[in-house]
CSV table of C-alpha atoms in Angstrom, one decimal:
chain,number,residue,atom,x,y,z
A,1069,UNK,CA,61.1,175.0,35.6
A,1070,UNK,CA,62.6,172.4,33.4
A,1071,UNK,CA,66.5,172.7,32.5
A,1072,UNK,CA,66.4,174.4,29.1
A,1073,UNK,CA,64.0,177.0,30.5
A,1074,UNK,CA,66.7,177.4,33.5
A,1075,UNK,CA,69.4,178.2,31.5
A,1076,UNK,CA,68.1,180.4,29.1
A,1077,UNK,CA,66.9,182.6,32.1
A,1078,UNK,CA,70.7,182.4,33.1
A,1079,UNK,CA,71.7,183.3,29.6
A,1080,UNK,CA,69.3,186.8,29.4
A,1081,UNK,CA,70.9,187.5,33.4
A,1082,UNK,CA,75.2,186.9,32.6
A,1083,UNK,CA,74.7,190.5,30.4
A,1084,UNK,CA,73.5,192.2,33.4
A,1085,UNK,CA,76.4,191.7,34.8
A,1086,UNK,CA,78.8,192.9,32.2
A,1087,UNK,CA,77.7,196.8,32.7
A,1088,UNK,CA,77.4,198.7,35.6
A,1089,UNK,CA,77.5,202.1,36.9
A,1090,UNK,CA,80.7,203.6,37.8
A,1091,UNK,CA,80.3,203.3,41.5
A,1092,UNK,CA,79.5,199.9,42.1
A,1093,UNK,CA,83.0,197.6,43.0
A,1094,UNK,CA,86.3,197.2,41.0
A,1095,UNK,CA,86.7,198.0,37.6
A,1096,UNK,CA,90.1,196.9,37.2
A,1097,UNK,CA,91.0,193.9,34.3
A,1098,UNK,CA,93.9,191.5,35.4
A,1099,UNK,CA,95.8,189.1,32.9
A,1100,UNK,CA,93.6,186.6,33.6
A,1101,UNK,CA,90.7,188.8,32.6
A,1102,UNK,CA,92.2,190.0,29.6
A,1103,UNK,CA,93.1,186.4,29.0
A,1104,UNK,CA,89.6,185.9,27.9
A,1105,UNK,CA,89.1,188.9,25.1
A,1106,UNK,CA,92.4,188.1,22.7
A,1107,UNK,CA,91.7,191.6,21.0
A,1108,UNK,CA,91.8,193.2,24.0
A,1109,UNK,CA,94.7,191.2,25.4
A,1110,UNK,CA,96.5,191.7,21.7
A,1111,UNK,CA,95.8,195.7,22.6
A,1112,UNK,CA,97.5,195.6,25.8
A,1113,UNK,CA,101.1,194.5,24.4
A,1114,UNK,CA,100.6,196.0,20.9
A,1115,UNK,CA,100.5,199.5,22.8
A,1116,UNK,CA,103.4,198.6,25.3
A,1117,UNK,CA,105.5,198.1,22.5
A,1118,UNK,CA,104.4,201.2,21.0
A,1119,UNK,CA,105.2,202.8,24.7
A,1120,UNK,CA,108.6,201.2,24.5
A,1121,UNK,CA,109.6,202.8,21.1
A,1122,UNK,CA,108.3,206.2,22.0
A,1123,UNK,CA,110.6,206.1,25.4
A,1124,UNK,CA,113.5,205.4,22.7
A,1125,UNK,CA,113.0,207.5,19.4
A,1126,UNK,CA,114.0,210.8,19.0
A,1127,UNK,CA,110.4,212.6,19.0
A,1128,UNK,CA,109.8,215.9,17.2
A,1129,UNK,CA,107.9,218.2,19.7
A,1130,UNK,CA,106.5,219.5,16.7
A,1131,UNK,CA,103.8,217.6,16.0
A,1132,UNK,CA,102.2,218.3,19.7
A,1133,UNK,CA,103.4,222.4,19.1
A,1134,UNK,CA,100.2,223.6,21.0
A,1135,UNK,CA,99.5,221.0,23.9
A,1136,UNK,CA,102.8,219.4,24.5
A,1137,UNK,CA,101.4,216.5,25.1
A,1138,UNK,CA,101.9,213.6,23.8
A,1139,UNK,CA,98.7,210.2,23.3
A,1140,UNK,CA,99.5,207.5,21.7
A,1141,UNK,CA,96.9,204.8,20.3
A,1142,UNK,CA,96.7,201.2,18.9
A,1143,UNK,CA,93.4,200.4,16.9
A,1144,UNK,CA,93.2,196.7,16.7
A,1145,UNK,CA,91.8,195.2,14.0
A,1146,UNK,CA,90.7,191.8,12.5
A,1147,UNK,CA,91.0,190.1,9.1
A,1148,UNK,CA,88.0,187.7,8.4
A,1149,UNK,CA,90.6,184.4,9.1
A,1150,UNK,CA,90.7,186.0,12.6
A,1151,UNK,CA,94.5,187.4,12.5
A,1152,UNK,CA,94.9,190.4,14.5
A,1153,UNK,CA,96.6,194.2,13.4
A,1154,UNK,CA,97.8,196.8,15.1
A,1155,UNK,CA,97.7,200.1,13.4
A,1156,UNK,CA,99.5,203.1,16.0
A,1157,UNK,CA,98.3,206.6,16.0
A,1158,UNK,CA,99.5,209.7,17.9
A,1159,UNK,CA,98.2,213.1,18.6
A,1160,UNK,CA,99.0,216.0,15.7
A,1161,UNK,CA,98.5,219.4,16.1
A,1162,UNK,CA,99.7,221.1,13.4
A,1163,UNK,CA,97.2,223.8,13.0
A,1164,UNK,CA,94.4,224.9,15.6
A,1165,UNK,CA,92.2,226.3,13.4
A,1166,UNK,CA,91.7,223.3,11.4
A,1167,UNK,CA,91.6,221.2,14.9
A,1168,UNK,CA,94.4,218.7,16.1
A,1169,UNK,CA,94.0,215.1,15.3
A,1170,UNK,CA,93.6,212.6,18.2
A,1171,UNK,CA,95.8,210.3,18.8
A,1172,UNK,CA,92.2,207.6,18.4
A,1173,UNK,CA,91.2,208.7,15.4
A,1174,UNK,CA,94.8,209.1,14.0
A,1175,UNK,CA,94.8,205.3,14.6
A,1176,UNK,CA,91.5,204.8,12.7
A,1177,UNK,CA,92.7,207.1,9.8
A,1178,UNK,CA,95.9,204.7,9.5
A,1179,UNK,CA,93.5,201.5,9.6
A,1180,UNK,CA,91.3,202.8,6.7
A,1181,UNK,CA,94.6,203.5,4.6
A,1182,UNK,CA,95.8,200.1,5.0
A,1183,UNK,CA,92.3,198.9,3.7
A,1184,UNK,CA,90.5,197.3,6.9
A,1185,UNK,CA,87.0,197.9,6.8
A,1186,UNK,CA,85.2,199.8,9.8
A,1187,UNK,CA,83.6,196.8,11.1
A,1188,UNK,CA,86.8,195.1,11.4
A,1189,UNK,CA,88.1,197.3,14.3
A,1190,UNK,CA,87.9,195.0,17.8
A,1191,UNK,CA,89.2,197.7,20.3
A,1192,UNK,CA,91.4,200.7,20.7
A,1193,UNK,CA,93.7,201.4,23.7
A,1194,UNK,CA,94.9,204.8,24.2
A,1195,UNK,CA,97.8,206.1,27.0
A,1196,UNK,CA,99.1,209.3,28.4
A,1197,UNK,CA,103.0,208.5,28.0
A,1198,UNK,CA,103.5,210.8,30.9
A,1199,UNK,CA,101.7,209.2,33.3
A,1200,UNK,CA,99.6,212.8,34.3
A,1201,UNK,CA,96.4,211.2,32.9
A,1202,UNK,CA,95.1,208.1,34.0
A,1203,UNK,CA,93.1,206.5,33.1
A,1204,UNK,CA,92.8,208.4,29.8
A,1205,UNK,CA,89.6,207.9,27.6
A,1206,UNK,CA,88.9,209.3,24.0
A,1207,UNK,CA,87.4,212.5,23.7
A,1208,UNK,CA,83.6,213.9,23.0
A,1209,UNK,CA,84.8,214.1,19.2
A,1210,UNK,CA,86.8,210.6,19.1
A,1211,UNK,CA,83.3,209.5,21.3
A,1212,UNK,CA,81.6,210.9,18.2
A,1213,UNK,CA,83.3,208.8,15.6
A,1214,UNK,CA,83.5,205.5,17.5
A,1215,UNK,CA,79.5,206.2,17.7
A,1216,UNK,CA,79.5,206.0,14.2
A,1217,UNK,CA,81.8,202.8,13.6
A,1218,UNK,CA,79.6,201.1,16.0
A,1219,UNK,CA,76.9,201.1,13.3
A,1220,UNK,CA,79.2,198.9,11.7
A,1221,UNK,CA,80.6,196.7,14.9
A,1222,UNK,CA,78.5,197.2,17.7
A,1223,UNK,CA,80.9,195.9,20.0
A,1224,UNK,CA,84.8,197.8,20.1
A,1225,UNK,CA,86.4,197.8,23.3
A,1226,UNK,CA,87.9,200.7,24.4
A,1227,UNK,CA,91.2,200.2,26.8
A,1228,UNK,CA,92.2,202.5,29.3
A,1229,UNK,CA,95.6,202.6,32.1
A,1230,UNK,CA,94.5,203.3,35.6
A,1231,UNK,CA,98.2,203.4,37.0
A,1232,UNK,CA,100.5,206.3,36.2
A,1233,UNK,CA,103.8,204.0,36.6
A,1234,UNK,CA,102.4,202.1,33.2
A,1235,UNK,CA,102.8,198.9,34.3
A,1236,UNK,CA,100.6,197.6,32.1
A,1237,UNK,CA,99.3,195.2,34.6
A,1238,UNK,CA,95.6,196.6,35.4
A,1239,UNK,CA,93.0,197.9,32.4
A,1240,UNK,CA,89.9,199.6,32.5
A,1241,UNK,CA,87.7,198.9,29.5
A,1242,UNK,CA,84.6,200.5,28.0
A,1243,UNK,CA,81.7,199.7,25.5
A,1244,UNK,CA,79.3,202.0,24.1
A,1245,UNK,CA,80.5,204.5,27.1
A,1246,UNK,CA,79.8,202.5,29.7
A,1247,UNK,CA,82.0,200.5,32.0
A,1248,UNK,CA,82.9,196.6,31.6
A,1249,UNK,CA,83.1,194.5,34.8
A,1250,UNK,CA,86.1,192.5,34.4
A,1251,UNK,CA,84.8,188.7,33.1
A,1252,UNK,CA,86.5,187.2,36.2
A,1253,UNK,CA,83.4,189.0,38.1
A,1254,UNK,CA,81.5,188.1,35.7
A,1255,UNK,CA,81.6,184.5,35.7
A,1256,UNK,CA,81.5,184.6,39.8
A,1257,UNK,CA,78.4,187.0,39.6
A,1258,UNK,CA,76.8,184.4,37.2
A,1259,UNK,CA,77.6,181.1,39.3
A,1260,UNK,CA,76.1,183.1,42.6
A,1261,UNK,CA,72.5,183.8,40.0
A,1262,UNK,CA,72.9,180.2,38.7
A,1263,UNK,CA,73.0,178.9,42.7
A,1264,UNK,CA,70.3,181.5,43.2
A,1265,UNK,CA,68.1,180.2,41.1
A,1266,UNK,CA,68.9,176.6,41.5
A,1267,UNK,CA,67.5,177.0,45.0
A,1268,UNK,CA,64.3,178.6,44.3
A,1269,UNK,CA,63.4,176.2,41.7
């Protein structure tokens, strides 16, 4: 096997390693993970500010008048020169009949009203203020429309807080529904193929 061949073979193999079943090891993202993926990094500290401001305003219960509870969201999106938004969205449930509005796909709304197009949207983070939840991840009928803007970016991260203290420290993310192994892993799980295949060749 001459060297082009070998790493193209290691190429097709790094993606097998990006996905795996819930089960298998440590899902947890660190700042050096999230160091690597500026949207998703940009997520993290758009929706701790977002935290921070809800901790200080004056909320009106209203809007959360059947659940009281409270989700907040940041949808991150991307002009074409690369600059990052953060559009926030909370939870409304102003009328059960007509269904409450997600806190996601309040976020999505607000990004389509400023004019970004679908397939700008890079990742969406979503808490559980209270801490009860957690990690928190959209819902069948957010699941439903992210399915949809994926036919326009196949690739929107989904950021989730494992610790109920919101520290902000540790993520879990999620493409297409399925877990991400943090890129740290990643790049260890591909050197260990690369030896691998190094030695049988």
């Amino acid at each position: 096997m001459n060297t082009g061949d070998l790493l193209r073979q290691i190429r097709r193999n790094i993606s097998s390693f990006s996905v795996l079943p819930d089960s298998e090891g440590d899902l947890s993202w660190d700042g050096d993970d999230m160091a690597t993926e500026p949207e998703i990094s940009f997520a993290v500290q758009e929706l701790q500010a977002y935290f921070s401001d809800w901790q200080d305003a004056q909320t009106d219960n209203f809007w959360q008048r059947k659940s009281r509870k409270v989700v907040i969201s940041v949808v991150v999106c991307a002009q074409e020169d690369g600059t990052l938004h953060a559009l926030r969205g909370m939870n409304t449930e102003v009328s059960l009949p007509s269904g409450s509005l997600c806190a996601e796909r309040a976020g999505i709304a607000r990004a389509a009203s400023e004019f970004f197009h679908a397939k700008s949207i890079k990742a969406i983070a979503v808490l559980d203020p209270s801490g009860e939840i957690a990690p928190l991840w959209p819902c069948e009928v957010c699941q439903s429309w992210l399915a949809k803007i994926r036919e326009q970016n196949p690739r929107i991260s989904v950021v989730a807080f494992p610790c109920k203290d919101h520290e902000f420290k540790t993520i879990l993310v999620q493409r297409n529904g399925k877990d991400v192994r943090p890129p740290t892993c990643v790049s260890q799980k591909s050197s260990q193929f690369s030896k691998h295949v190094l030695e049988h060749t």
